Amino acid sequence: MTMFARLLMQSFLRQRRRKLLAWLAITLGVAVATAMIGVATDIGDKMNRELRQFGANIVVTPQDAGLNVKIGGLDVAPVSEHGYLRESDLPRIKTIFWGNNILGFAPMLSTRAVAIKAGDQSFDAPIVGTYFSKQIIAGKQSYTEGVRQTHPWWKVAGEWPRDDSTEVLAGEILAARSGWHAGERVKIGGHEALVTGIVSADAETNAQIVVPLALVQQIAGQPGAVGRIYVSALTKPEDDFARRDPRSLSPADHDRWYCSPYANSIAFQLEETLPNARAAQIRQVAQNEGRVLARISGLMLLLALAALIASGLAVSAAMATSVFERRGEIGLMKAIGAGRVAIAALFATEAAALALMGGLVGFAAGSLMARGIGTAVFNSRISVEPATLPIVLGIALAVTLAGSVTSIRRAVQLSPAIVLRG
Amino acid sequence: MKQRDRAWRGRMFVRMLWRAALVRRSRTITALAAMAIAATVATALLNLYADAQQKLRAEFRGYGANLVVTAKDGEELGSKVVSELLASKEFRAVPYAYVIARTANDLRGAPVVVVGTEVAAAKAMNATWWRTSPVGGDLAMSTEIAGAMFGERAFKTLAHGSAPVELWFAGKSLSVLPLAALNTGGDEDDRIYVDLGALEKWTKVSATTVEIATDGTPEQIKATMARLRGQFPAANVQAIRQIVEGEANVLAKTRSTLLLATSIVVLTAALCVLATLLSWVLDRRRDFAVMKALGASQRLITAFFATEASLIGSLGALGGFALGVITAMAIGRASFHASVAPQFMLLPVMMAAGAGLALLAALAPMAMLRRIQPAAILKGE
């Protein structure tokens, strides 16, 4: 064993307590840095999913439809002006380029007021048909689609209806007015139906009866028709590039635009895929989503940066202390003829060894922390990319060496006589 | 005599503290710096934690209204209710009246929803997602014609360039001039917006809905709703659940993430400080031994180290607090374009925590060192 290796070994063996403290500082610093990097890089995706709580961000309507003339759920548009989309085209939504980013969709078809009978009550009310939670087969995969995905704020007192039945939901205002409760048997346009729940949604829906799509198609005499489709998609916040008109882009730019999950490009792909469709982002949801997302990710990124700098400083401080404590040793080495380079190399190697050990353990601990935060807050894991390990180790090494450098230089410059005298 | 003696002891104590700091300057600076870094991070994070949620809530008001007041059973709200709501200083409110007009005086005219509102206020409340663009109409000085904002699809279907459009309701007509086109991707695109006063004069229909944007925690919003229900028993006051619940959920998640991240970072900073201070105290074993050999009582030594540690702890925390507030403000400005209000209540907490941490680091080894004979330390064993 060379003298150098022996010095190194002995240094670790004899000063276990001090080495442990320095190692602890590095480990904790790396752990925090790793956890914060993990959280900051993944928070955008996590929050994007949370923001889908605001509901659909893209709406698809028939191209040939006239103006939508509805107030308070009552539709007075002339029948001739109603264009329709086809229910059989719906599975195609999942086959677009960004199909995996489509978290859910719900087709809607509403009618003019329909005769409702319940016991001795009889009145007219608008009805709307949709999927509640319907199994759809697209390609080889099966998906569950409907308002429970796209309208998560709908709250049902009672049970959700089944899609292949004559079970319906009554809007809460309509239910209160007619004194209905879950379990009420009603007749809608001549069809027997069972109210399984009372829904609290938006003002329009609260005054309607919500029925399975197939039932409203029968009542309206429009088999296979869909009036509009609400689509909830994971999108990238809109920037200047996203707002460009795809027709005016160069082929290369067009590909880049098409292959970015902007709300606009997903809407564009929906228009391509669905015949007679006009797709547009719902700006209230889509625009604000981008703003909120940008704020939260920006905040987390800056937090991560602050934590990174702070742990760097803490590690540097710990290293400065540990070198400073060993002035006597350095003096002795110099007195018996060690060169400056040899001494500096010894200390640098020690620091590097500490940094690597602390970095590895800290990376593991930090990944666990990030995972813990993910599970605690979002109910899904935040995973730290293994590819960041070399980067984290490199930073740990650089910070540790940087912290030691000044102290080593100062220690080496001291005259051994002064140091040894105490 | 005794009094002079005490005064002398006091001076000696201060002198010892002062010299200790000066003679071991770099050690003192390291300890102070470690303390200050930890306090900086803790202060910055706690400041942000307190303020970021408020800033984010303001951001969520971009979604527009979160409460809606409507008349019961489709009646009109009445001008008293509307004007009282609009006059509130606590929240922003915009009135809406809806009619279905036609483009001709019989059933051959195309129907369109005409909305009467305070157009400027409605635009301001929904600024982030109401995209308007001028369409060239220029409002001439005429009482017969009203300026209007056309939804994008309504504009394409009904308007011919910037020429006025004739609208009919119950046998009476109103000429509206397209001034701007509105694009939202929602129902607004199919409607025409005119001034509420002009609509009332034309159709005798007044506001049926007031939309309210109020800022606050879910509890505060519930309280506002309860108050409005008490104030206007004839009206329906409802939360727009899509907005209110989405906001509450996202904010809760952000808060938990911030809280967890903050506690992990603060805890780590505290541990690092503890490690640094521990080695600083252990390094002073010789001082301890010399004092003991010279006849200092255990109490005096403990008091000396405790004072030194708590001074380092609280001074480091003070410096760190200042740096932390600056950091928080910089982060606030970078991510919200608004500065974060410093939480000065944190200052005493941080200083106490700093002193406490330093005392813990100083007194734990003290108990260990008490049993050792000074001779052993001085000899270098």
XYZ file of C-alpha atoms in Angstrom, chain A residues 17-18 21 24-25 28-29 32 35-36 39 43 47 50-51 53-56 59 61-71 74 76-78 81 152-155 172-173 177 200-201 203-204 206 228 230 238 243 278 280-285 287-289 291-292 294-296 298-300 302-303 306-307 309-311 313-315 317-318 320-321 324-325 369 372-373 376-379 410, chain B residues 24 26-27 30 33-34 37 41 44-45 48 52 56 59-65 68 73 98-102 110-113 126 128-131 152-154 157-158 183-191 236 238-239 241-247 249-250 252-254 256-258 260-262 264-265 267-268 271-272 274-276 278-280 282-283 285 327 330-332 334-337:
188
model
C -16.571 11.565 14.219
C -15.395 14.488 12.098
C -20.220 15.125 10.449
C -23.756 13.960 7.093
C -23.735 17.546 5.842
C -28.350 15.944 3.693
C -27.457 18.638 1.190
C -32.577 17.986 -0.299
C -35.775 15.873 -3.726
C -36.324 19.470 -4.809
C -40.425 17.860 -7.223
C -44.795 19.358 -10.421
C -50.480 20.125 -11.365
C -55.022 18.602 -10.959
C -56.055 21.537 -13.144
C -60.566 19.476 -12.280
C -61.723 22.632 -14.044
C -63.200 20.378 -16.682
C -62.985 20.113 -20.424
C -65.111 21.642 -27.237
C -69.183 21.230 -32.356
C -70.637 20.381 -35.774
C -69.308 22.630 -38.498
C -72.711 23.087 -40.124
C -74.542 24.066 -36.940
C -76.145 27.488 -36.781
C -75.755 29.843 -33.853
C -76.360 28.325 -30.472
C -79.490 30.080 -29.175
C -79.807 28.929 -25.621
C -80.599 30.716 -22.418
C -83.770 26.373 -23.254
C -84.790 27.948 -29.440
C -82.565 27.483 -32.486
C -84.522 26.389 -35.581
C -79.952 24.632 -38.176
C -65.437 16.297 -12.049
C -67.287 19.037 -10.187
C -70.701 17.471 -10.850
C -71.890 16.183 -7.503
C -81.070 20.115 -8.333
C -83.202 23.155 -9.215
C -89.168 22.623 -7.830
C -75.547 19.684 -8.587
C -73.644 21.134 -11.541
C -76.862 26.685 -13.568
C -77.949 25.286 -16.932
C -79.329 22.176 -12.643
C -71.198 18.602 -29.048
C -66.360 18.112 -24.403
C -49.860 28.325 -24.824
C -50.983 30.865 -31.482
C -65.148 22.350 -35.493
C -61.891 25.084 -30.299
C -60.172 25.522 -26.995
C -62.430 26.671 -24.184
C -60.400 29.735 -23.378
C -61.697 30.180 -19.833
C -60.223 26.818 -18.867
C -55.837 30.039 -20.926
C -56.058 30.235 -17.137
C -54.675 26.736 -16.798
C -51.145 30.894 -16.379
C -51.653 29.060 -13.103
C -46.617 28.646 -15.193
C -46.822 30.344 -11.789
C -46.708 27.145 -9.772
C -41.938 28.824 -11.682
C -42.327 28.996 -7.929
C -41.169 25.416 -7.427
C -37.027 28.933 -7.825
C -37.547 27.079 -4.547
C -32.748 28.326 -3.485
C -32.530 24.934 -1.783
C -27.691 27.050 -3.368
C -28.308 26.730 0.347
C -27.273 23.088 0.491
C -23.227 26.641 0.930
C -23.873 24.323 3.879
C -21.669 21.625 2.378
C -19.066 25.446 5.200
C -18.832 21.933 6.597
C -14.065 24.430 5.325
C -14.430 23.516 8.995
C -9.372 24.044 9.158
C -9.380 21.653 12.110
C -38.251 12.164 -0.083
C -42.943 10.646 -0.221
C -44.054 14.136 -1.234
C -48.619 12.398 0.311
C -49.848 15.242 -1.892
C -50.805 13.841 -5.285
C -51.406 10.161 -4.508
C -4.537 28.768 3.541
C -10.977 32.433 16.659
C -12.660 32.261 11.182
C -14.284 29.619 13.399
C -18.034 29.755 9.894
C -22.372 31.753 8.316
C -23.858 28.300 8.749
C -27.577 30.269 5.599
C -33.504 29.448 3.585
C -37.388 32.718 2.456
C -39.455 29.545 2.391
C -43.196 32.403 0.434
C -47.654 32.496 -2.331
C -52.021 32.258 -6.422
C -54.117 34.377 -10.165
C -57.202 32.151 -10.016
C -59.457 35.176 -10.332
C -58.445 35.104 -13.993
C -61.109 32.417 -14.351
C -63.656 35.173 -13.757
C -66.714 34.970 -11.532
C -73.628 33.966 -9.307
C -87.921 31.284 -10.886
C -80.538 37.961 -21.686
C -83.084 38.155 -24.501
C -83.523 36.196 -27.691
C -83.835 38.689 -30.534
C -84.308 38.101 -34.242
C -82.500 34.346 -37.436
C -82.638 34.115 -33.629
C -79.664 35.257 -31.574
C -79.004 35.681 -27.864
C -62.664 37.942 -17.671
C -57.432 36.476 -19.328
C -59.819 34.552 -21.558
C -62.071 37.071 -23.314
C -60.074 37.853 -26.418
C -66.974 35.586 -33.090
C -69.536 33.188 -34.592
C -72.390 35.671 -34.259
C -73.101 34.689 -39.255
C -75.007 37.917 -38.782
C -63.547 34.898 -28.859
C -63.781 32.579 -25.846
C -64.457 29.121 -27.301
C -67.623 28.991 -25.160
C -71.254 30.061 -25.499
C -70.137 33.712 -25.576
C -69.007 33.255 -29.188
C -72.620 32.903 -30.332
C -73.970 36.005 -28.591
C -80.544 32.603 -5.495
C -74.819 30.016 -5.827
C -71.158 29.180 -6.123
C -68.690 24.928 -8.400
C -66.445 24.336 -11.389
C -64.343 27.363 -10.415
C -64.596 27.292 -6.622
C -63.830 23.598 -6.193
C -61.115 23.457 -8.826
C -59.390 26.411 -7.186
C -58.267 21.675 -4.811
C -55.298 23.070 -6.719
C -54.609 22.747 -1.308
C -52.178 20.639 -3.337
C -49.833 23.568 -3.857
C -49.135 20.782 0.849
C -46.244 20.615 -1.613
C -44.868 23.925 -0.380
C -43.564 19.513 2.769
C -40.744 21.022 0.711
C -40.345 23.809 3.262
C -37.709 19.173 4.602
C -35.410 22.042 3.643
C -35.128 20.525 8.904
C -32.030 19.792 6.830
C -29.297 19.555 11.055
C -26.428 21.069 9.072
C -26.238 21.489 14.417
C -23.362 19.557 12.836
C -21.298 22.703 12.274
C -21.159 20.740 17.344
C -17.724 20.659 15.796
C -17.249 24.300 16.795
C -15.854 20.309 20.473
C -13.032 22.369 19.099
C -12.323 21.730 24.560
C -34.576 36.178 -1.417
C -36.823 38.269 -5.462
C -38.565 34.909 -5.952
C -41.956 36.561 -5.533
C -39.763 36.582 -10.563
C -42.709 34.216 -10.309
C -45.652 36.539 -9.596
C -44.437 39.948 -10.770
